[in-house]
Amino acid sequence: MHAKQLIDPKHFPVAYFSTGRQYTPFRPGCTPIGLFTVCQASAALAFILVKDSSSQEYHSQFEKLLNTVCTLYDNLCDHYQIVMRSASELRPWESMRVSFELWSAFSKQYVEIGHISVSGEYFSKRLLIAYQATNERAFPSVISGTVLSVPRLLGCLLEQNPDKFVIPPKVIEHMPTNYSSL
């Protein structure tokens, strides 16, 4: 939407949150693991543009998004972990990545359910998203991520009770009252 566009500096920060389909190609040689390796998933996504990556606003927008996502997971799960990825685990466009993980009883490991990435000017330079600074055009910095992948979340929640289907209590709290008797 903002590719090859000049954004008015007074409109920053620009923040978008959406839900929809996310497509991830299946990697050849990878073993399919049910809901954890689906190619098409419903997901909640975030995309934030901030003027300068060294500004206080950039850091406060990251913290605000991180706190919002933590609140979301607090309301959905009894236990999750937040992991700051090491440099070797980062993708080429990321300068930092914070992952949200749930335990998979089947895999006997934590599975990434969502993440937030700090990308600096990587995307805006490539997509020519700019704003007018004092005497030149500048590129905004990007904070983005998949806040929640529904199939991965469901996979972990369903594995919590392998004997029968049990809706987790934290999910029941957010359901209409006529479903809470299930």
CSV table of C-alpha atoms in Angstrom, one decimal:
chain,number,residue,atom,x,y,z
A,1,MET,CA,0.0,0.0,0.0
A,2,HIS,CA,2.8,2.4,0.8
A,3,ALA,CA,5.3,1.2,-1.9
A,4,LYS,CA,6.7,4.1,-3.9
A,5,GLN,CA,4.9,6.6,-1.7
A,6,LEU,CA,6.0,9.7,0.2
A,7,ILE,CA,4.4,9.8,3.6
A,8,ASP,CA,3.7,13.0,5.4
A,9,PRO,CA,6.0,13.1,8.5
A,10,LYS,CA,3.2,14.3,10.7
A,11,HIS,CA,1.3,11.0,10.2
A,12,PHE,CA,3.9,8.9,12.0
A,13,PRO,CA,3.8,6.4,13.5
A,14,VAL,CA,1.7,4.5,11.0
A,15,ALA,CA,0.4,1.2,12.5
A,16,TYR,CA,-1.7,-1.5,10.8
A,17,PHE,CA,-3.1,-4.6,12.4
A,18,SER,CA,-4.9,-7.2,10.3
A,19,THR,CA,-6.2,-10.8,10.3
A,20,GLY,CA,-6.2,-13.0,7.3
A,21,ARG,CA,-4.5,-15.7,5.4
A,22,GLN,CA,-0.7,-16.2,5.6
A,23,TYR,CA,1.0,-18.4,3.0
A,24,THR,CA,4.3,-20.1,3.8
A,25,PRO,CA,5.7,-22.5,1.1
A,26,PHE,CA,6.4,-26.0,2.3
A,27,ARG,CA,10.2,-26.5,2.3
A,28,PRO,CA,11.3,-29.6,0.4
A,29,GLY,CA,12.8,-32.2,2.7
A,30,CYS,CA,10.9,-30.9,5.7
A,31,THR,CA,8.8,-33.5,7.6
A,32,PRO,CA,5.1,-32.4,7.9
A,33,ILE,CA,4.1,-32.0,11.6
A,34,GLY,CA,0.3,-31.5,11.3
A,35,LEU,CA,-0.9,-28.0,12.3
A,36,PHE,CA,2.6,-26.8,12.8
A,37,THR,CA,3.6,-27.0,9.2
A,38,VAL,CA,0.5,-25.9,7.2
A,39,CYS,CA,1.1,-23.8,4.1
A,40,GLN,CA,-1.9,-21.7,4.6
A,41,ALA,CA,-2.9,-20.3,8.0
A,42,SER,CA,-5.2,-17.8,9.6
A,43,ALA,CA,-3.0,-15.2,11.3
A,44,ALA,CA,-3.0,-11.9,13.1
A,45,LEU,CA,-0.3,-9.6,11.8
A,46,ALA,CA,1.2,-6.2,12.8
A,47,PHE,CA,3.0,-3.6,10.7
A,48,ILE,CA,4.3,-0.3,12.1
A,49,LEU,CA,6.3,2.4,10.4
A,50,VAL,CA,8.2,4.9,12.6
A,51,LYS,CA,10.4,7.8,11.4
A,52,ASP,CA,13.8,6.8,12.8
A,53,SER,CA,15.1,3.6,14.3
A,54,SER,CA,17.2,5.4,16.8
A,55,SER,CA,14.3,7.5,18.1
A,56,GLN,CA,12.6,7.0,21.4
A,57,GLU,CA,9.3,6.6,19.5
A,58,TYR,CA,10.7,3.5,17.7
A,59,HIS,CA,11.5,1.9,21.0
A,60,SER,CA,8.2,2.9,22.6
A,61,GLN,CA,6.2,1.5,19.7
A,62,PHE,CA,8.1,-1.8,19.9
A,63,GLU,CA,7.4,-2.0,23.7
A,64,LYS,CA,3.8,-1.1,23.2
A,65,LEU,CA,3.3,-3.9,20.6
A,66,LEU,CA,5.3,-6.3,22.8
A,67,ASN,CA,3.0,-5.5,25.8
A,68,THR,CA,-0.1,-5.8,23.7
A,69,VAL,CA,0.9,-9.2,22.4
A,70,CYS,CA,1.9,-10.4,25.9
A,71,THR,CA,-1.6,-9.4,27.1
A,72,LEU,CA,-3.1,-11.4,24.3
A,73,TYR,CA,-1.2,-14.5,25.3
A,74,ASP,CA,-1.9,-14.0,29.0
A,75,ASN,CA,-5.6,-14.1,28.1
A,76,LEU,CA,-5.2,-17.2,25.9
A,77,CYS,CA,-2.7,-19.5,27.7
A,78,ASP,CA,-1.7,-20.5,31.1
A,79,HIS,CA,2.0,-20.8,30.0
A,80,TYR,CA,4.0,-19.5,27.2
A,81,GLN,CA,7.6,-18.3,26.8
A,82,ILE,CA,9.1,-15.2,25.2
A,83,VAL,CA,12.4,-15.8,23.4
A,84,MET,CA,14.8,-13.2,22.0
A,85,ARG,CA,16.4,-15.0,19.0
A,86,SER,CA,20.1,-15.1,18.6
A,87,ALA,CA,21.8,-13.5,15.6
A,88,SER,CA,22.3,-16.8,13.9
A,89,GLU,CA,18.5,-17.4,13.9
A,90,LEU,CA,17.6,-14.0,12.4
A,91,ARG,CA,16.4,-13.7,8.8
A,92,PRO,CA,18.3,-11.3,6.6
A,93,TRP,CA,15.9,-8.4,7.1
A,94,GLU,CA,15.7,-8.7,10.9
A,95,SER,CA,17.9,-6.9,13.4
A,96,MET,CA,15.9,-8.3,16.3
A,97,ARG,CA,13.2,-11.0,16.7
A,98,VAL,CA,11.1,-11.8,19.7
A,99,SER,CA,9.2,-15.1,19.5
A,100,PHE,CA,6.2,-16.3,21.5
A,101,GLU,CA,6.3,-20.0,22.0
A,102,LEU,CA,3.9,-22.7,23.5
A,103,TRP,CA,4.8,-26.2,24.5
A,104,SER,CA,4.0,-29.0,22.1
A,105,ALA,CA,3.5,-32.2,24.0
A,106,PHE,CA,3.8,-34.3,20.8
A,107,SER,CA,7.1,-32.7,19.7
A,108,LYS,CA,8.4,-32.3,23.2
A,109,GLN,CA,9.6,-28.8,22.4
A,110,TYR,CA,8.4,-25.2,22.3
A,111,VAL,CA,6.8,-24.1,19.0
A,112,GLU,CA,6.8,-20.5,17.8
A,113,ILE,CA,3.2,-19.3,17.7
A,114,GLY,CA,4.0,-15.7,16.8
A,115,HIS,CA,6.8,-13.2,16.6
A,116,ILE,CA,7.7,-9.5,16.4
A,117,SER,CA,10.6,-8.4,14.2
A,118,VAL,CA,12.5,-5.2,14.1
A,119,SER,CA,13.7,-4.5,10.5
A,120,GLY,CA,15.0,-1.0,10.5
A,121,GLU,CA,14.9,0.6,7.0
A,122,TYR,CA,15.3,-2.8,5.2
A,123,PHE,CA,11.7,-2.9,3.8
A,124,SER,CA,11.2,0.8,3.2
A,125,LYS,CA,14.4,1.2,1.2
A,126,ARG,CA,13.4,-1.8,-1.0
A,127,LEU,CA,9.8,-0.7,-1.4
A,128,LEU,CA,10.7,3.0,-1.8
A,129,ILE,CA,8.5,4.1,1.2
A,130,ALA,CA,9.8,7.5,2.2
A,131,TYR,CA,9.1,10.7,4.1
A,132,GLN,CA,10.4,14.2,3.7
A,133,ALA,CA,13.0,15.0,6.3
A,134,THR,CA,14.5,18.5,6.7
A,135,ASN,CA,16.5,18.7,3.4
A,136,GLU,CA,16.2,15.1,2.0
A,137,ARG,CA,14.0,12.1,1.8
A,138,ALA,CA,14.4,9.6,4.5
A,139,PHE,CA,13.2,6.0,5.0
A,140,PRO,CA,11.0,5.0,7.9
A,141,SER,CA,11.9,2.0,10.1
A,142,VAL,CA,9.6,-1.0,10.3
A,143,ILE,CA,8.4,-3.2,13.2
A,144,SER,CA,6.3,-6.1,12.0
A,145,GLY,CA,5.4,-9.7,12.7
A,146,THR,CA,2.9,-12.5,12.9
A,147,VAL,CA,1.3,-11.8,16.3
A,148,LEU,CA,-0.5,-15.2,16.3
A,149,SER,CA,-0.7,-18.2,14.0
A,150,VAL,CA,-4.1,-19.9,14.6
A,151,PRO,CA,-3.2,-23.4,13.5
A,152,ARG,CA,-0.1,-23.5,15.6
A,153,LEU,CA,-2.0,-22.1,18.6
A,154,LEU,CA,-4.7,-24.7,18.1
A,155,GLY,CA,-2.2,-27.5,17.7
A,156,CYS,CA,-0.5,-26.7,21.1
A,157,LEU,CA,-3.8,-26.2,22.9
A,158,LEU,CA,-5.3,-29.4,21.6
A,159,GLU,CA,-2.2,-31.4,22.7
A,160,GLN,CA,-2.6,-30.2,26.3
A,161,ASN,CA,-5.1,-33.0,27.0
A,162,PRO,CA,-4.4,-36.0,24.7
A,163,ASP,CA,-7.3,-38.2,26.1
A,164,LYS,CA,-10.2,-36.0,25.1
A,165,PHE,CA,-11.1,-32.6,23.6
A,166,VAL,CA,-11.0,-30.0,26.3
A,167,ILE,CA,-11.4,-26.3,25.7
A,168,PRO,CA,-8.8,-24.6,27.8
A,169,PRO,CA,-10.3,-22.5,30.6
A,170,LYS,CA,-8.8,-19.3,29.4
A,171,VAL,CA,-10.5,-19.7,26.0
A,172,ILE,CA,-13.8,-20.6,27.7
A,173,GLU,CA,-13.6,-17.2,29.5
A,174,HIS,CA,-13.9,-15.4,26.2
A,175,MET,CA,-16.6,-17.5,24.7
A,176,PRO,CA,-20.3,-16.6,24.7
A,177,THR,CA,-22.1,-18.0,27.8
A,178,ASN,CA,-24.1,-20.7,26.0
A,179,TYR,CA,-20.8,-22.4,25.0
A,180,SER,CA,-19.2,-22.4,28.4
A,181,SER,CA,-21.1,-25.5,29.5
A,182,LEU,CA,-19.2,-27.7,27.0
